[in-house]
XYZ file of C-alpha atoms in Angstrom:
247
model
C -0.116 0.291 -0.100
C 2.232 2.630 1.245
C 4.939 1.493 -1.613
C 2.561 3.410 -4.289
C 4.449 6.660 -3.467
C 8.081 5.138 -4.203
C 7.713 2.160 -6.256
C 7.377 3.708 -9.884
C 10.903 5.165 -9.359
C 12.164 2.292 -8.252
C 11.485 0.274 -11.271
C 12.683 2.968 -13.428
C 16.522 1.788 -14.128
C 16.629 -1.761 -12.095
C 14.543 -4.487 -10.557
C 13.229 -3.648 -7.168
C 10.627 -5.802 -4.871
C 9.246 -4.030 -2.065
C 7.587 -5.805 0.408
C 5.773 -5.695 3.790
C 3.393 -7.726 5.554
C 0.161 -5.308 5.268
C -1.910 -7.564 3.080
C -3.683 -6.229 -0.138
C -7.606 -7.362 1.322
C -8.296 -8.568 -2.781
C -6.926 -11.481 -1.971
C -8.347 -14.633 -1.256
C -6.687 -15.466 2.305
C -5.481 -18.970 2.893
C -4.462 -19.356 6.468
C -1.101 -19.927 5.497
C 0.862 -17.764 7.916
C 4.398 -19.123 7.907
C 7.869 -17.325 7.626
C 8.086 -19.725 4.113
C 4.443 -19.350 3.210
C 5.803 -14.980 3.140
C 9.239 -16.024 0.953
C 7.062 -18.631 -1.704
C 4.803 -15.382 -2.234
C 7.583 -12.749 -2.738
C 9.353 -15.543 -5.037
C 5.940 -15.925 -6.961
C 5.657 -12.947 -7.661
C 9.880 -12.233 -9.080
C 8.504 -15.719 -11.441
C 5.202 -13.874 -12.406
C 6.868 -10.821 -13.254
C 9.997 -12.625 -14.677
C 12.214 -10.799 -12.927
C 15.998 -10.825 -13.240
C 17.647 -11.367 -9.557
C 16.059 -8.186 -8.136
C 16.741 -6.690 -4.888
C 14.340 -7.217 -2.539
C 13.328 -4.218 0.170
C 11.601 -5.352 3.087
C 9.700 -3.127 5.457
C 9.130 -3.150 8.821
C 8.392 -6.881 9.488
C 8.784 -7.145 5.961
C 12.799 -7.246 6.373
C 12.436 -10.825 7.920
C 10.379 -12.401 4.774
C 13.490 -10.851 2.831
C 15.864 -12.154 5.173
C 14.376 -15.703 4.421
C 14.248 -15.014 0.978
C 17.766 -14.513 0.875
C 18.644 -17.393 3.381
C 16.899 -20.207 1.681
C 17.660 -18.367 -2.355
C 20.575 -16.778 -1.959
C 20.905 -17.409 -6.244
C 17.286 -15.845 -6.952
C 18.447 -12.404 -5.803
C 20.978 -9.390 -5.948
C 20.011 -8.383 -2.544
C 18.333 -7.188 0.374
C 17.270 -3.626 2.319
C 16.249 -3.574 5.912
C 14.098 -0.536 5.483
C 12.473 0.387 9.194
C 13.037 -3.171 10.229
C 15.711 -5.326 11.905
C 13.456 -9.005 11.215
C 13.638 -9.824 14.640
C 10.384 -10.361 17.236
C 9.361 -7.530 19.339
C 9.767 -8.502 23.228
C 6.900 -11.050 23.727
C 5.940 -11.993 20.295
C 8.605 -14.306 20.053
C 6.361 -17.687 21.352
C 2.390 -17.810 21.076
C 0.646 -14.408 22.637
C -1.153 -15.216 26.012
C -4.929 -17.309 25.294
C -6.930 -14.128 26.651
C -4.938 -12.785 23.233
C -6.503 -15.529 21.375
C -10.069 -15.024 22.688
C -10.134 -11.254 22.305
C -9.572 -11.870 18.692
C -12.111 -14.462 18.197
C -14.912 -12.769 19.602
C -17.662 -9.890 17.467
C -16.170 -6.938 20.336
C -12.390 -7.750 18.016
C -14.660 -7.493 14.367
C -16.725 -4.352 15.724
C -13.514 -2.678 16.693
C -11.756 -3.331 13.613
C -14.694 -1.973 11.749
C -15.105 0.700 13.289
C -10.843 1.518 13.296
C -10.978 1.027 9.342
C -14.708 2.302 8.201
C -13.832 5.733 8.347
C -10.795 7.278 7.230
C -9.814 9.731 10.702
C -8.630 7.589 12.893
C -5.965 5.618 9.461
C -4.887 9.216 8.477
C -3.525 9.895 12.220
C -2.027 6.478 12.294
C 0.150 8.086 9.080
C 0.798 10.637 10.107
C 1.726 9.532 13.625
C 3.984 7.358 11.907
C 5.778 9.491 9.167
C 7.664 12.043 11.844
C 8.279 15.362 10.930
C 7.402 15.375 7.889
C 4.791 13.767 5.982
C 4.962 14.869 2.437
C 3.601 12.051 1.089
C 0.353 12.654 2.622
C 0.465 16.211 2.228
C -1.769 18.353 -0.482
C -5.082 17.511 -1.916
C -4.002 14.041 -2.483
C -3.418 12.721 1.056
C -6.920 11.711 2.297
C -7.720 10.209 -1.628
C -4.272 7.827 -0.861
C -5.197 7.254 2.776
C -8.747 6.066 1.933
C -7.082 3.858 -1.175
C -4.797 2.361 1.482
C -7.039 1.092 3.814
C -10.221 0.158 0.977
C -8.803 -3.064 1.261
C -8.602 -3.427 4.821
C -12.626 -3.352 4.769
C -13.178 -6.546 2.681
C -14.576 -9.503 4.193
C -11.460 -11.632 3.182
C -8.706 -9.046 4.644
C -11.064 -8.934 8.363
C -11.003 -12.544 8.142
C -7.253 -12.396 7.631
C -6.223 -9.940 10.434
C -8.654 -11.290 13.145
C -6.667 -14.775 12.082
C -2.861 -13.950 12.403
C -3.335 -10.833 15.436
C -2.857 -14.099 18.045
C -0.299 -15.559 16.242
C 3.405 -15.644 16.871
C 5.180 -12.662 15.188
C 7.499 -13.766 11.939
C 10.690 -13.101 12.850
C 14.033 -14.407 12.273
C 16.923 -14.925 15.178
C 19.722 -13.053 15.713
C 22.383 -16.379 14.523
C 19.792 -16.104 11.071
C 20.124 -12.519 10.419
C 23.960 -12.680 11.206
C 24.052 -16.021 8.364
C 22.975 -13.816 5.594
C 25.563 -13.651 2.692
C 23.854 -11.568 0.148
C 24.352 -7.929 -0.365
C 22.993 -6.592 1.612
C 22.286 -2.817 3.496
C 20.111 -1.002 6.049
C 17.806 2.034 5.579
C 16.193 3.966 8.258
C 14.167 6.681 9.441
C 15.809 9.371 11.668
C 13.186 9.845 13.999
C 12.309 5.603 13.987
C 12.822 5.031 17.113
C 10.986 1.660 18.164
C 8.574 1.299 15.056
C 10.626 -1.891 13.350
C 12.688 -2.798 16.246
C 16.081 -1.754 16.625
C 18.497 -0.207 13.693
C 22.036 -0.503 15.674
C 20.837 -4.653 16.079
C 19.860 -4.901 12.058
C 23.653 -2.784 11.386
C 25.352 -5.445 13.913
C 23.362 -8.389 12.986
C 24.158 -7.757 9.196
C 27.920 -7.370 9.813
C 27.685 -3.509 9.345
C 26.834 -2.967 5.813
C 26.166 0.343 4.015
C 23.350 2.372 5.844
C 21.598 5.478 5.233
C 19.233 7.731 6.608
C 15.932 9.647 5.766
C 16.048 12.779 7.961
C 13.291 14.167 9.846
C 11.345 10.806 8.852
C 10.105 8.416 11.132
C 8.820 4.790 10.837
C 6.853 5.151 7.377
C 9.980 6.739 5.917
C 9.333 5.913 2.362
C 5.564 8.252 2.816
C 7.571 10.502 5.259
C 9.793 11.594 2.392
C 9.538 9.396 -1.232
C 11.388 11.725 -2.674
C 14.232 11.495 0.036
C 13.840 7.695 0.613
C 14.608 6.486 -3.012
C 17.269 8.782 -3.058
C 18.644 7.236 -0.273
C 17.984 3.567 -1.299
C 19.442 4.069 -4.858
C 22.745 5.410 -3.088
C 22.805 2.412 -0.943
C 22.174 -0.231 -3.993
C 25.241 0.721 -5.814
C 27.390 -0.013 -2.528
C 25.924 -3.208 -1.550
C 29.033 -6.344 -1.354
C 28.295 -9.751 -0.625
C 28.837 -10.536 3.214
C 32.560 -11.421 4.363
């Protein structure tokens, strides 16, 4: 969804696949929600579009997905970028959530709250604004509200409701620090300057990846590609030419 502001620019000169875990809402939910399933979906897109060894950019939780592809299919890609995500679980989300979380997620009240949150753009717009940081260039002007509506509309579909509530009480998809350290393909880190906790630890991502090339999107929060689309593209393009395999 939020990749729509930068994807056309990124694809001008090289094959790039952008990944996060926010479903579109218009596809059938298969009830399969493992890291292998997600990485298979990414590879399916690569095959369907006949892309020759693209660079995978994983934002937030998507960092774990591109990391999994790099571990299992390093010969299919040119490299990976962790964007505002360290591929590790948040504290307390490594294993099965408490039983009460599963119970709440499967009550009618959870569905009602979900629908209230997605039916109007007022609440999602404030989430986007808060996650942008000091600037939110991608949502400025008359097109901002229309973009939020376009991003949120798929989440109002029945299949999206089912998927969101079904996965709410599952463990967070993640890699272990040892797995991240085992990644050998060319890699880089891209982070919003003001993103302190949204996708984990920037320092942890850089350390576990062996201190690869790293870039910052100034004045941006967790949604760095929305906060400053042009700045995000410039930073990423600068990284792509400096990525090298792990030593």
